[in-house]
Coordinates of C-alpha atoms in Angstrom, one line a residue:
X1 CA 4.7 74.5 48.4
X2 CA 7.7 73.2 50.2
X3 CA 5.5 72.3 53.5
X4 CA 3.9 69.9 51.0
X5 CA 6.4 69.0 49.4
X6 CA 7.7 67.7 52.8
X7 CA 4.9 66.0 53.8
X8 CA 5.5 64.0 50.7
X9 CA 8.9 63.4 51.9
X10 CA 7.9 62.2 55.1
X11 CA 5.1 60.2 54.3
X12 CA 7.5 58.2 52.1
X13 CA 10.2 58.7 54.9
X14 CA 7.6 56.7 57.4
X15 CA 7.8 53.2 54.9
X16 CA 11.5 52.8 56.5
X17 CA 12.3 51.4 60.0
X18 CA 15.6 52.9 61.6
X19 CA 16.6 51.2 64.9
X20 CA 19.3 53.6 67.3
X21 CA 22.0 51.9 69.3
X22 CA 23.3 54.1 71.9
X23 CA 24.3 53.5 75.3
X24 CA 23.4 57.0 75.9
X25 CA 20.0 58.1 76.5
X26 CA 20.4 62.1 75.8
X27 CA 22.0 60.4 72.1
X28 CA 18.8 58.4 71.4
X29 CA 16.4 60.6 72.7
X30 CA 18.0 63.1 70.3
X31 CA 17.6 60.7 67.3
X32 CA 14.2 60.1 68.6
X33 CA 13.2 63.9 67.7
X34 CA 15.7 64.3 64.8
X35 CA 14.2 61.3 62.6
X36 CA 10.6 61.5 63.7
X37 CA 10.5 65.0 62.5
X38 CA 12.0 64.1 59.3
X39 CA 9.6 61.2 59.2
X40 CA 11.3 58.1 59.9
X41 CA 9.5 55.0 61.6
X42 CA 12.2 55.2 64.8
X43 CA 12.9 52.9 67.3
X44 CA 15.9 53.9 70.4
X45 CA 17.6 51.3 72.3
X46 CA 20.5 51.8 74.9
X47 CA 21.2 48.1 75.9
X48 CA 23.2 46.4 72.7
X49 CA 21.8 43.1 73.5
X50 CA 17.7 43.8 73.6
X51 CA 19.3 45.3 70.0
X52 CA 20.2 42.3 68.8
X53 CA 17.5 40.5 70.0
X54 CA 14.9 43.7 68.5
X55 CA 17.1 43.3 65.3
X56 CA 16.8 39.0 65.5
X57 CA 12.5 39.6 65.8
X58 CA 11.9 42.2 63.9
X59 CA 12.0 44.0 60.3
X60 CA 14.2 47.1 60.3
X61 CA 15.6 48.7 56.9
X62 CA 18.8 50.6 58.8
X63 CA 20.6 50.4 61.7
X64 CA 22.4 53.5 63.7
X65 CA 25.1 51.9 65.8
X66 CA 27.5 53.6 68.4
X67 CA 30.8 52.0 68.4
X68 CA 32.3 52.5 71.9
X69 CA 29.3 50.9 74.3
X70 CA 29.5 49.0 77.6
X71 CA 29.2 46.3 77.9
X72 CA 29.7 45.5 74.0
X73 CA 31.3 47.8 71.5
X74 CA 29.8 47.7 68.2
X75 CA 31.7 45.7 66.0
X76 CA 30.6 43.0 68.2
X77 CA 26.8 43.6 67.8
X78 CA 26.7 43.6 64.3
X79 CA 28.9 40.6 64.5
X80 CA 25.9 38.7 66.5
X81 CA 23.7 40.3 64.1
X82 CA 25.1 39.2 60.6
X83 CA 25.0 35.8 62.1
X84 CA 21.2 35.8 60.5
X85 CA 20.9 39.1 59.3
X86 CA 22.9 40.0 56.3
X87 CA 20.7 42.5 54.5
X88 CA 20.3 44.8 57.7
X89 CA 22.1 48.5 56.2
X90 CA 24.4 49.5 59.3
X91 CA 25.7 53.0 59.6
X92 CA 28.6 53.4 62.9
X93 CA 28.6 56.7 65.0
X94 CA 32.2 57.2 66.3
X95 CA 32.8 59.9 69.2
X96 CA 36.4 60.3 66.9
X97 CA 37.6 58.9 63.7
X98 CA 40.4 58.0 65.1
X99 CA 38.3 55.3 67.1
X100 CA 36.7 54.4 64.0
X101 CA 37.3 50.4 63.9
X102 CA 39.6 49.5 61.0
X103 CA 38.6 49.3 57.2
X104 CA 39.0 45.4 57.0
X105 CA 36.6 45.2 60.4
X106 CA 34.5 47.6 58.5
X107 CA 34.1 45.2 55.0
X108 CA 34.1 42.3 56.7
X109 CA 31.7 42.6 58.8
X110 CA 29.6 44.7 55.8
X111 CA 29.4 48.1 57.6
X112 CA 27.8 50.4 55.0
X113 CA 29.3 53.9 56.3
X114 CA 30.4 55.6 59.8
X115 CA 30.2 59.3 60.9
X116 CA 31.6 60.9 64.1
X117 CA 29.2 62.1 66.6
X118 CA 28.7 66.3 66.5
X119 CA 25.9 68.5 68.1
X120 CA 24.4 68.8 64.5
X121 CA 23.1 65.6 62.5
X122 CA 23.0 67.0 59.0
X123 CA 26.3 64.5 58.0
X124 CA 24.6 61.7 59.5
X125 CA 21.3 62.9 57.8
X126 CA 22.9 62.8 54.4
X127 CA 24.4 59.1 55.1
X128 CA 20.7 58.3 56.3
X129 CA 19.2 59.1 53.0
X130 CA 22.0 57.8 51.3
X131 CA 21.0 54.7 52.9
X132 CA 17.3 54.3 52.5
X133 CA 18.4 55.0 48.7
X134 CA 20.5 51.8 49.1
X135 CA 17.7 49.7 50.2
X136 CA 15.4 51.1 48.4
X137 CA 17.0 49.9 45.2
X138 CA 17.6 46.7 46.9
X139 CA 14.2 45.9 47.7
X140 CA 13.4 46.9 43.9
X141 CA 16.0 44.4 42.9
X142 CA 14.8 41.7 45.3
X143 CA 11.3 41.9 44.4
X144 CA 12.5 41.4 40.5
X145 CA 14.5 38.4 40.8
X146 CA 11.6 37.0 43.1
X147 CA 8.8 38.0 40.7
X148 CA 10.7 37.1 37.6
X149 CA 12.0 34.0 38.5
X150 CA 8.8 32.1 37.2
X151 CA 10.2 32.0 33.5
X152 CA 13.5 32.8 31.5
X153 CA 12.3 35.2 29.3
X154 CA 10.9 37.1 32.2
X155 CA 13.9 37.6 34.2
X156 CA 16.2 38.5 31.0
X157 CA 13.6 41.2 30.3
X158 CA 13.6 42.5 33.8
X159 CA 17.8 41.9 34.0
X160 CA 18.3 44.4 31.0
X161 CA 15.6 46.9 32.4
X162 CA 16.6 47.2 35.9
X163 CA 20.8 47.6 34.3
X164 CA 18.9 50.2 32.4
X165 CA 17.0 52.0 35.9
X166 CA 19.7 51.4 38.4
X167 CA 22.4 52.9 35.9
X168 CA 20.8 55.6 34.7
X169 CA 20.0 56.7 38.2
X170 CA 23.3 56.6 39.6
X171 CA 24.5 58.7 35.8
X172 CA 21.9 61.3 36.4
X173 CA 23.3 62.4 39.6
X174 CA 26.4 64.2 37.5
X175 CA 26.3 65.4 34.2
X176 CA 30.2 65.0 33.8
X177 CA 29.6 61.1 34.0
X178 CA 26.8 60.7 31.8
X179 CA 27.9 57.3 29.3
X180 CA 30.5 56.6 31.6
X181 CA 29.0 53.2 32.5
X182 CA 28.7 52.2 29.0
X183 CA 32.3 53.5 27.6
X184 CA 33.5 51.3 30.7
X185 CA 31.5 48.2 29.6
X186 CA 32.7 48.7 25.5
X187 CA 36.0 49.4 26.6
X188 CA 36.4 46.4 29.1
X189 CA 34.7 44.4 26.3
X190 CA 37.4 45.4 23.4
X191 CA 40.1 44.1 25.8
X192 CA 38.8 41.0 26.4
X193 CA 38.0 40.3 22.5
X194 CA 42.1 41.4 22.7
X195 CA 42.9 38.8 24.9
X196 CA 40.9 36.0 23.5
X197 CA 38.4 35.6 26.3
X198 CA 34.9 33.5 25.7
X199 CA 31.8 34.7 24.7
X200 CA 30.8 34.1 28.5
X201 CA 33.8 36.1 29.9
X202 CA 32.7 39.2 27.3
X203 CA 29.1 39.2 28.7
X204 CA 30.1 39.5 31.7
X205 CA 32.9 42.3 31.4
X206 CA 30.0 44.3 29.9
X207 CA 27.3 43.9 32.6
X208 CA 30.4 44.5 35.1
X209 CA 31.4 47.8 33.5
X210 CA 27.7 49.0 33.0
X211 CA 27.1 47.9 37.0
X212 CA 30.9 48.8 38.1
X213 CA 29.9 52.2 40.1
X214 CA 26.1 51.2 40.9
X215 CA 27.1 51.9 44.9
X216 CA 27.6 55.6 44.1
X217 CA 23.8 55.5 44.4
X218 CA 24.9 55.6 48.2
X219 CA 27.1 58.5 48.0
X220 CA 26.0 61.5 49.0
X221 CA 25.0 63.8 45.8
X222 CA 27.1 67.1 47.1
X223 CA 30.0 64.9 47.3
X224 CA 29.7 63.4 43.8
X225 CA 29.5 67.1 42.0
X226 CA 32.1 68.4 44.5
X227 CA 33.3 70.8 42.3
X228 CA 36.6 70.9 44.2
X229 CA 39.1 68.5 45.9
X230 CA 37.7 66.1 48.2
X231 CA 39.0 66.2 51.9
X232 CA 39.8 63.3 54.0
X233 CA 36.0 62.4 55.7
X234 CA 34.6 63.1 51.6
X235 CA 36.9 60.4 50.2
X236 CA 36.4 58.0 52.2
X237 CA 32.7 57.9 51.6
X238 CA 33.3 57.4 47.8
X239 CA 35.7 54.2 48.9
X240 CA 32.8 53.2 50.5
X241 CA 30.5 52.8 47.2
X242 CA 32.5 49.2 45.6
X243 CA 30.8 47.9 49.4
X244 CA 27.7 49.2 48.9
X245 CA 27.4 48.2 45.1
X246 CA 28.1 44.6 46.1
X247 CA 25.7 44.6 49.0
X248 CA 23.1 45.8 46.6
X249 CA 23.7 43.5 43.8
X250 CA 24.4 40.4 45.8
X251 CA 20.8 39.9 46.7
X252 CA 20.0 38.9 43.2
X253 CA 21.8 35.7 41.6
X254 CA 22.0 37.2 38.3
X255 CA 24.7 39.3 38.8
X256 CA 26.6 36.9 40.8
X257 CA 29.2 36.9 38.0
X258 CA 29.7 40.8 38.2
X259 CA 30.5 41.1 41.8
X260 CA 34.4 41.3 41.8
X261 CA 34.2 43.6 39.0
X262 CA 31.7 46.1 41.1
X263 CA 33.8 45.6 44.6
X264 CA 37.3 45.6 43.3
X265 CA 37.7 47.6 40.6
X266 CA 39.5 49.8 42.1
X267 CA 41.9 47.6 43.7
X268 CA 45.9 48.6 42.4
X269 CA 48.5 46.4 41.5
X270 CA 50.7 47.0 44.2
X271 CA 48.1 46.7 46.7
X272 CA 47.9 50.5 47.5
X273 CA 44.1 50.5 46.1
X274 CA 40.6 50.2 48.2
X275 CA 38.7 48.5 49.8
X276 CA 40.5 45.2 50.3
X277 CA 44.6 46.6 49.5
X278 CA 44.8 43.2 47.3
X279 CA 47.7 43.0 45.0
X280 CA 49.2 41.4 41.9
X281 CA 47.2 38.3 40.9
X282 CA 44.8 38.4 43.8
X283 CA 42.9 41.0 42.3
X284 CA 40.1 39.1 40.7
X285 CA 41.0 38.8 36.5
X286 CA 38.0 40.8 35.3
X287 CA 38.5 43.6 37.8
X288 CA 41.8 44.3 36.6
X289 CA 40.6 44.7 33.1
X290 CA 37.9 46.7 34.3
X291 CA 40.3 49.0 36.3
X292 CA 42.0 50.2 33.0
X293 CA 39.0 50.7 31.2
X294 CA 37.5 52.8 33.9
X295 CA 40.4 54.6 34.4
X296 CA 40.7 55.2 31.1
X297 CA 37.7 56.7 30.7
X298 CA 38.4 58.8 33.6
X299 CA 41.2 60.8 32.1
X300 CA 39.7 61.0 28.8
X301 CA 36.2 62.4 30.2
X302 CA 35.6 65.9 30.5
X303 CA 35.1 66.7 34.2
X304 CA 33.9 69.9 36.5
X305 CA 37.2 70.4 37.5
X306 CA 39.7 69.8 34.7
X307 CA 39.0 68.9 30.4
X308 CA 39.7 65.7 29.2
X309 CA 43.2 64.9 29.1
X310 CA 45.1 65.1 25.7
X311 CA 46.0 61.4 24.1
X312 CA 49.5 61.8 24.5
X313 CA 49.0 62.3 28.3
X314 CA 46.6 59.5 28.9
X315 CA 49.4 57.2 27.1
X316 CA 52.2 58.4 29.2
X317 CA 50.2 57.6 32.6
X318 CA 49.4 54.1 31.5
X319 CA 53.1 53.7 30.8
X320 CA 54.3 55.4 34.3
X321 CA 51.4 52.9 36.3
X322 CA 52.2 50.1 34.4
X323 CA 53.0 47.2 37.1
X324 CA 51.8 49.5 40.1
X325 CA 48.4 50.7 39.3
X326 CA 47.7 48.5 36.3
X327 CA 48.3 44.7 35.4
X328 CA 51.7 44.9 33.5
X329 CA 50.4 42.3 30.9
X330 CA 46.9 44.2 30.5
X331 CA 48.3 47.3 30.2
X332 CA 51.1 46.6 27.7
X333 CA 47.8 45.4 25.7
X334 CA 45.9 48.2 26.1
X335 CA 48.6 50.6 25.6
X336 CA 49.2 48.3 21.8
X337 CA 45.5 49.3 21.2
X338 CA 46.0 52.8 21.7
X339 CA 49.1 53.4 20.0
X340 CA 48.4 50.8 16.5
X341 CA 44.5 50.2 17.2
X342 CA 42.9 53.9 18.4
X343 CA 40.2 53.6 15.7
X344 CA 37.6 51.5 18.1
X345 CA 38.5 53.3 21.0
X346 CA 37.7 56.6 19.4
X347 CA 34.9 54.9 17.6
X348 CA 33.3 53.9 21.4
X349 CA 34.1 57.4 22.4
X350 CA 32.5 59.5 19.4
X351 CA 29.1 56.5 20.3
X352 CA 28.8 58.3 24.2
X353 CA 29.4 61.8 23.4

Protein backbone atom coordinates (compact mmCIF):
# COMPACT_ATOMS: atom_id res chain seq x y z
CA UNK A 1 0.00 0.00 0.00
CA UNK A 2 2.64 2.57 0.83
CA UNK A 3 4.86 1.41 -2.35
CA UNK A 4 1.84 2.72 -4.18
CA UNK A 5 1.13 5.23 -2.42
CA UNK A 6 4.62 6.54 -3.29
CA UNK A 7 4.49 6.04 -6.67
CA UNK A 8 1.55 8.43 -6.48
CA UNK A 9 3.83 10.76 -4.71
CA UNK A 10 6.44 10.61 -7.20
CA UNK A 11 4.49 10.73 -10.22
CA UNK A 12 3.13 14.06 -8.95
CA UNK A 13 6.75 14.77 -7.61
CA UNK A 14 7.93 14.46 -11.53
CA UNK A 15 5.40 17.76 -12.71
CA UNK A 16 8.20 19.99 -10.71
CA UNK A 17 11.59 21.08 -12.13
CA UNK A 18 14.33 21.59 -9.40
CA UNK A 19 17.66 23.01 -10.71
CA UNK A 20 21.05 22.42 -8.13
CA UNK A 21 23.67 25.03 -7.88
CA UNK A 22 26.74 23.67 -6.44
CA UNK A 23 30.25 24.16 -7.23
CA UNK A 24 30.78 20.77 -5.86
CA UNK A 25 30.25 17.80 -7.95
CA UNK A 26 30.05 15.04 -5.00
CA UNK A 27 27.01 17.83 -3.59
CA UNK A 28 25.12 17.66 -6.96
CA UNK A 29 25.61 14.34 -7.78
CA UNK A 30 24.14 13.58 -4.33
CA UNK A 31 21.01 15.73 -5.13
CA UNK A 32 21.01 14.02 -8.36
CA UNK A 33 20.19 10.54 -6.49
CA UNK A 34 18.30 12.13 -3.50
CA UNK A 35 15.50 13.94 -5.63
CA UNK A 36 15.27 11.49 -8.52
CA UNK A 37 14.42 8.82 -6.12
CA UNK A 38 11.89 10.95 -4.51
CA UNK A 39 10.69 11.84 -7.94
CA UNK A 40 11.68 15.17 -8.74
CA UNK A 41 12.42 16.35 -12.53
CA UNK A 42 16.34 17.26 -11.53
CA UNK A 43 18.70 19.12 -13.24
CA UNK A 44 22.76 19.61 -11.44
CA UNK A 45 24.87 22.43 -12.42
CA UNK A 46 28.38 23.30 -10.83
CA UNK A 47 29.28 26.58 -12.91
CA UNK A 48 26.82 29.57 -11.43
CA UNK A 49 26.84 31.28 -14.68
CA UNK A 50 25.48 28.23 -17.23
CA UNK A 51 22.81 28.54 -14.03
CA UNK A 52 21.81 31.64 -14.80
CA UNK A 53 21.86 31.27 -18.20
CA UNK A 54 19.78 27.49 -17.70
CA UNK A 55 17.50 29.53 -15.31
CA UNK A 56 17.23 32.77 -18.16
CA UNK A 57 16.06 29.73 -21.03
CA UNK A 58 14.29 27.55 -19.24
CA UNK A 59 11.14 26.74 -16.94
CA UNK A 60 12.16 25.50 -13.49
CA UNK A 61 9.58 25.56 -10.37
CA UNK A 62 12.68 25.72 -7.57
CA UNK A 63 15.96 26.47 -7.28
CA UNK A 64 18.74 24.86 -4.77
CA UNK A 65 21.50 27.32 -4.43
CA UNK A 66 24.95 27.07 -2.55
CA UNK A 67 25.91 30.21 -1.09
CA UNK A 68 29.79 30.21 -0.87
CA UNK A 69 30.82 29.36 -4.81
CA UNK A 70 33.82 30.45 -6.86
CA UNK A 71 33.73 32.38 -8.83
CA UNK A 72 30.29 33.96 -7.66
CA UNK A 73 28.62 33.40 -4.31
CA UNK A 74 25.08 33.05 -4.38
CA UNK A 75 23.54 36.15 -3.49
CA UNK A 76 24.91 37.30 -6.65
CA UNK A 77 23.25 34.61 -8.88
CA UNK A 78 20.03 35.14 -7.80
CA UNK A 79 20.68 38.75 -8.08
CA UNK A 80 21.38 38.19 -12.03
CA UNK A 81 18.43 35.94 -11.93
CA UNK A 82 15.57 38.19 -10.38
CA UNK A 83 16.64 40.64 -13.03
CA UNK A 84 13.88 38.57 -15.25
CA UNK A 85 12.88 36.00 -13.11
CA UNK A 86 10.89 36.92 -10.17
CA UNK A 87 8.68 33.88 -9.64
CA UNK A 88 11.68 31.33 -9.56
CA UNK A 89 11.29 29.76 -5.54
CA UNK A 90 14.96 29.79 -4.30
CA UNK A 91 16.05 27.78 -1.33
CA UNK A 92 20.12 28.68 -0.06
CA UNK A 93 22.43 25.71 1.22
CA UNK A 94 24.92 27.28 3.73
CA UNK A 95 28.11 25.04 4.88
CA UNK A 96 27.24 27.19 8.53
CA UNK A 97 24.49 29.47 9.57
CA UNK A 98 26.78 31.64 10.54
CA UNK A 99 27.62 32.23 6.74
CA UNK A 100 24.15 32.53 6.06
CA UNK A 101 23.90 36.05 4.09
CA UNK A 102 21.94 38.54 6.15
CA UNK A 103 17.96 38.68 6.59
CA UNK A 104 17.62 42.04 4.68
CA UNK A 105 19.93 40.26 1.69
CA UNK A 106 17.66 37.41 2.16
CA UNK A 107 14.02 39.55 1.61
CA UNK A 108 15.34 41.65 -0.76
CA UNK A 109 16.54 39.65 -2.96
CA UNK A 110 13.15 37.21 -2.26
CA UNK A 111 15.02 34.14 -0.97
CA UNK A 112 12.30 31.76 0.18
CA UNK A 113 14.36 29.67 2.95
CA UNK A 114 18.11 28.41 3.61
CA UNK A 115 19.40 25.24 5.33
CA UNK A 116 22.97 24.30 6.21
CA UNK A 117 24.55 21.56 4.46
CA UNK A 118 24.62 17.98 6.62
CA UNK A 119 25.28 14.33 5.34
CA UNK A 120 21.50 13.73 5.67
CA UNK A 121 18.85 15.81 3.44
CA UNK A 122 15.69 15.18 5.41
CA UNK A 123 15.71 19.26 6.56
CA UNK A 124 16.31 20.18 3.15
CA UNK A 125 13.64 17.63 2.07
CA UNK A 126 11.00 19.12 4.30
CA UNK A 127 11.95 22.81 2.92
CA UNK A 128 11.69 21.12 -0.65
CA UNK A 129 8.08 20.06 -0.18
CA UNK A 130 7.36 23.03 1.57
CA UNK A 131 8.31 24.70 -1.50
CA UNK A 132 6.54 22.85 -4.30
CA UNK A 133 3.46 23.48 -1.82
CA UNK A 134 4.35 27.23 -2.42
CA UNK A 135 4.20 27.08 -6.10
CA UNK A 136 1.81 24.91 -6.25
CA UNK A 137 -0.70 27.25 -4.73
CA UNK A 138 0.87 29.86 -6.82
CA UNK A 139 0.36 28.40 -10.09
CA UNK A 140 -3.41 27.72 -8.85
CA UNK A 141 -3.66 31.38 -8.09
CA UNK A 142 -2.06 32.43 -11.33
CA UNK A 143 -4.12 30.37 -13.50
CA UNK A 144 -7.41 32.04 -11.61
CA UNK A 145 -6.62 35.49 -12.12
CA UNK A 146 -5.65 34.62 -15.75
CA UNK A 147 -8.78 32.55 -16.50
CA UNK A 148 -11.07 34.83 -14.58
CA UNK A 149 -10.08 37.96 -15.82
CA UNK A 150 -12.53 37.69 -18.86
CA UNK A 151 -15.50 39.17 -16.70
CA UNK A 152 -16.10 40.82 -13.17
CA UNK A 153 -18.45 38.56 -11.86
CA UNK A 154 -16.04 35.78 -12.72
CA UNK A 155 -13.13 36.80 -10.88
CA UNK A 156 -15.18 37.98 -7.61
CA UNK A 157 -16.55 34.34 -7.61
CA UNK A 158 -13.12 32.85 -8.04
CA UNK A 159 -11.55 35.79 -5.36
CA UNK A 160 -13.94 34.47 -2.55
CA UNK A 161 -13.36 30.77 -3.41
CA UNK A 162 -9.70 30.61 -3.67
CA UNK A 163 -9.75 32.96 0.15
CA UNK A 164 -11.96 30.07 0.99
CA UNK A 165 -9.22 26.96 -0.43
CA UNK A 166 -5.99 28.68 0.33
CA UNK A 167 -7.21 29.50 3.99
CA UNK A 168 -8.64 26.51 4.87
CA UNK A 169 -5.63 24.67 3.80
CA UNK A 170 -3.20 26.50 5.63
CA UNK A 171 -6.07 26.07 9.00
CA UNK A 172 -6.19 22.45 8.48
CA UNK A 173 -2.67 21.94 9.14
CA UNK A 174 -3.34 22.58 13.21
CA UNK A 175 -6.35 22.09 14.91
CA UNK A 176 -5.48 24.75 17.66
CA UNK A 177 -5.79 27.48 14.83
CA UNK A 178 -8.86 26.51 13.24
CA UNK A 179 -11.07 30.21 12.79
CA UNK A 180 -8.07 31.99 13.53
CA UNK A 181 -8.07 33.64 10.13
CA UNK A 182 -11.49 34.75 10.42
CA UNK A 183 -11.46 36.09 14.25
CA UNK A 184 -8.29 38.06 12.83
CA UNK A 185 -10.27 39.55 9.83
CA UNK A 186 -13.68 40.44 12.38
CA UNK A 187 -11.40 41.69 14.79
CA UNK A 188 -9.21 43.85 12.46
CA UNK A 189 -12.54 44.87 10.97
CA UNK A 190 -14.25 46.09 14.45
CA UNK A 191 -11.17 48.42 14.83
CA UNK A 192 -11.34 49.98 11.85
CA UNK A 193 -15.29 50.69 12.08
CA UNK A 194 -13.60 52.22 15.68
CA UNK A 195 -11.51 54.39 13.99
CA UNK A 196 -13.76 55.65 11.36
CA UNK A 197 -12.06 54.03 8.32
CA UNK A 198 -14.00 53.71 4.72
CA UNK A 199 -15.95 51.08 3.52
CA UNK A 200 -12.81 50.42 1.18
CA UNK A 201 -10.24 50.43 4.14
CA UNK A 202 -12.81 47.70 6.02
CA UNK A 203 -12.73 45.33 2.96
CA UNK A 204 -9.56 45.26 2.86
CA UNK A 205 -8.65 44.73 6.77
CA UNK A 206 -10.94 41.65 6.28
CA UNK A 207 -9.40 39.95 3.18
CA UNK A 208 -5.91 40.97 4.99
CA UNK A 209 -6.78 39.18 8.25
CA UNK A 210 -8.42 36.12 6.45
CA UNK A 211 -4.95 36.05 4.02
CA UNK A 212 -2.55 37.37 7.00
CA UNK A 213 -0.71 33.83 7.63
CA UNK A 214 -1.42 32.21 3.98
CA UNK A 215 2.75 31.70 3.86
CA UNK A 216 2.51 29.16 6.73
CA UNK A 217 1.38 26.92 3.76
CA UNK A 218 5.38 26.89 3.41
CA UNK A 219 6.23 25.99 6.80
CA UNK A 220 6.94 22.79 7.48
CA UNK A 221 3.84 20.87 9.21
CA UNK A 222 6.07 19.30 12.32
CA UNK A 223 7.07 22.73 12.97
CA UNK A 224 3.56 24.27 13.02
CA UNK A 225 2.16 21.42 15.68
CA UNK A 226 5.52 21.53 17.54
CA UNK A 227 4.04 20.72 20.65
CA UNK A 228 6.98 22.33 22.51
CA UNK A 229 9.27 25.46 22.22
CA UNK A 230 10.76 26.19 19.06
CA UNK A 231 14.66 26.30 18.89
CA UNK A 232 16.61 28.74 16.95
CA UNK A 233 16.80 26.99 13.14
CA UNK A 234 12.59 26.21 13.85
CA UNK A 235 11.80 29.94 14.40
CA UNK A 236 13.34 31.22 11.95
CA UNK A 237 11.50 29.25 9.34
CA UNK A 238 8.05 30.50 10.73
CA UNK A 239 9.70 34.28 10.18
CA UNK A 240 10.07 33.16 6.88
CA UNK A 241 6.11 32.67 6.11
CA UNK A 242 5.06 36.95 5.93
CA UNK A 243 7.89 36.33 2.66
CA UNK A 244 6.41 33.55 1.37
CA UNK A 245 2.66 34.70 1.80
CA UNK A 246 3.62 37.90 -0.26
CA UNK A 247 5.45 35.95 -2.93
CA UNK A 248 2.38 33.89 -3.26
CA UNK A 249 -0.22 36.48 -3.37
CA UNK A 250 1.64 39.02 -5.33
CA UNK A 251 1.15 37.24 -8.56
CA UNK A 252 -2.44 38.08 -8.60
CA UNK A 253 -3.58 41.86 -8.72
CA UNK A 254 -6.48 41.32 -6.52
CA UNK A 255 -4.85 41.18 -3.47
CA UNK A 256 -2.52 43.89 -4.18
CA UNK A 257 -4.25 45.82 -1.38
CA UNK A 258 -3.56 43.05 1.23
CA UNK A 259 0.15 42.72 0.78
CA UNK A 260 1.48 44.83 3.75
CA UNK A 261 -0.95 43.32 5.99
CA UNK A 262 0.36 39.57 4.97
CA UNK A 263 4.21 40.65 4.99
CA UNK A 264 4.24 42.92 7.99
CA UNK A 265 2.06 41.95 10.40
CA UNK A 266 4.28 41.03 12.53
CA UNK A 267 6.42 44.03 12.42
CA UNK A 268 6.65 45.71 16.38
CA UNK A 269 6.56 49.17 17.20
CA UNK A 270 9.93 49.65 18.30
CA UNK A 271 11.33 47.94 15.44
CA UNK A 272 12.30 44.68 17.25
CA UNK A 273 9.74 42.68 14.96
CA UNK A 274 10.39 40.47 11.58
CA UNK A 275 11.05 40.47 8.68
CA UNK A 276 11.90 44.06 7.80
CA UNK A 277 12.73 45.51 11.82
CA UNK A 278 10.45 48.64 10.68
CA UNK A 279 9.33 50.89 13.43
CA UNK A 280 6.82 53.50 14.60
CA UNK A 281 4.86 54.97 11.58
CA UNK A 282 6.80 53.02 8.92
CA UNK A 283 4.92 50.08 9.64
CA UNK A 284 2.26 50.14 7.02
CA UNK A 285 -1.37 51.52 8.76
CA UNK A 286 -3.37 48.36 8.19
CA UNK A 287 -0.65 46.05 9.45
CA UNK A 288 -0.54 47.59 12.66
CA UNK A 289 -4.17 47.09 13.24
CA UNK A 290 -3.88 43.76 12.02
CA UNK A 291 -0.95 43.10 14.52
CA UNK A 292 -3.31 43.61 17.60
CA UNK A 293 -6.01 41.66 16.26
CA UNK A 294 -3.82 38.73 15.63
CA UNK A 295 -2.13 38.97 18.62
CA UNK A 296 -5.09 39.19 20.23
CA UNK A 297 -6.38 36.24 19.08
CA UNK A 298 -3.27 34.55 19.99
CA UNK A 299 -3.57 34.83 23.67
CA UNK A 300 -7.09 34.30 23.82
CA UNK A 301 -6.84 30.90 21.66
CA UNK A 302 -6.53 27.70 23.17
CA UNK A 303 -3.25 26.28 22.08
CA UNK A 304 -1.22 22.66 22.39
CA UNK A 305 0.95 24.03 24.75
CA UNK A 306 -0.91 26.44 27.12
CA UNK A 307 -5.16 27.40 27.48
CA UNK A 308 -6.36 30.50 26.44
CA UNK A 309 -5.30 33.27 28.57
CA UNK A 310 -7.81 34.72 31.18
CA UNK A 311 -9.22 38.37 30.14
CA UNK A 312 -7.63 40.05 32.78
CA UNK A 313 -4.18 38.87 31.48
CA UNK A 314 -4.67 39.59 27.85
CA UNK A 315 -5.59 43.25 29.08
CA UNK A 316 -2.54 43.70 31.19
CA UNK A 317 -0.20 42.61 28.11
CA UNK A 318 -1.77 45.09 25.77
CA UNK A 319 -1.11 47.71 28.46
CA UNK A 320 2.66 46.52 29.22
CA UNK A 321 3.29 46.49 24.97
CA UNK A 322 1.54 49.50 24.44
CA UNK A 323 4.16 51.82 22.42
CA UNK A 324 6.72 48.86 21.91
CA UNK A 325 4.90 45.98 20.43
CA UNK A 326 1.63 47.86 19.60
CA UNK A 327 0.74 51.33 18.05
CA UNK A 328 0.10 53.42 21.28
CA UNK A 329 -2.99 55.15 19.55
CA UNK A 330 -4.47 51.61 18.33
CA UNK A 331 -3.92 50.03 21.30
CA UNK A 332 -5.39 52.62 23.74
CA UNK A 333 -8.43 51.92 21.28
CA UNK A 334 -8.50 48.50 21.49
CA UNK A 335 -7.87 48.31 24.99
CA UNK A 336 -11.40 51.03 25.33
CA UNK A 337 -13.19 48.15 23.45
CA UNK A 338 -12.17 45.56 25.75
CA UNK A 339 -12.64 47.22 28.88
CA UNK A 340 -16.36 49.35 28.00
CA UNK A 341 -17.17 47.42 24.61
CA UNK A 342 -16.27 43.36 25.18
CA UNK A 343 -19.77 42.40 23.95
CA UNK A 344 -18.65 42.21 20.03
CA UNK A 345 -15.40 40.86 20.83
CA UNK A 346 -16.95 37.99 22.74
CA UNK A 347 -19.77 37.95 20.29
CA UNK A 348 -16.84 37.30 17.26
CA UNK A 349 -15.37 34.79 19.67
CA UNK A 350 -18.55 32.69 20.73
CA UNK A 351 -19.08 32.90 16.16
CA UNK A 352 -15.47 30.74 15.74
CA UNK A 353 -15.68 28.42 18.53
Amino acid sequence: MRKGLQNVENVENNQYKIIAVDDEQGIVDSLSIFLKRTGYHFTGVTNPMEAVERVRNEHFDLMILDFIMTPFHGDQVVEEIRKFNKDLYILLLTGHKDLAPPLETIKRLDIQGYCEKGDKFDQLLLLIESGIKSVKQMNEIKKINTELSETYGKLENAYWESVQTLRNTVEAKDVYTRGHSDRVAEYSVLIGKKLGLSDEDINTLHIGGLFHDIGKIGVPDSILQKNGSLNDDEYSQIKQHPNIGVHILSHATIFKNILDIVEHHHEKYDGSGYPSKLAGDNIPYFARIAAIADSFDAMTSRRSYRDALPMETVISEFERCRGSQFDPEIDDLFLDILKNDFGEIKEIMEKYK
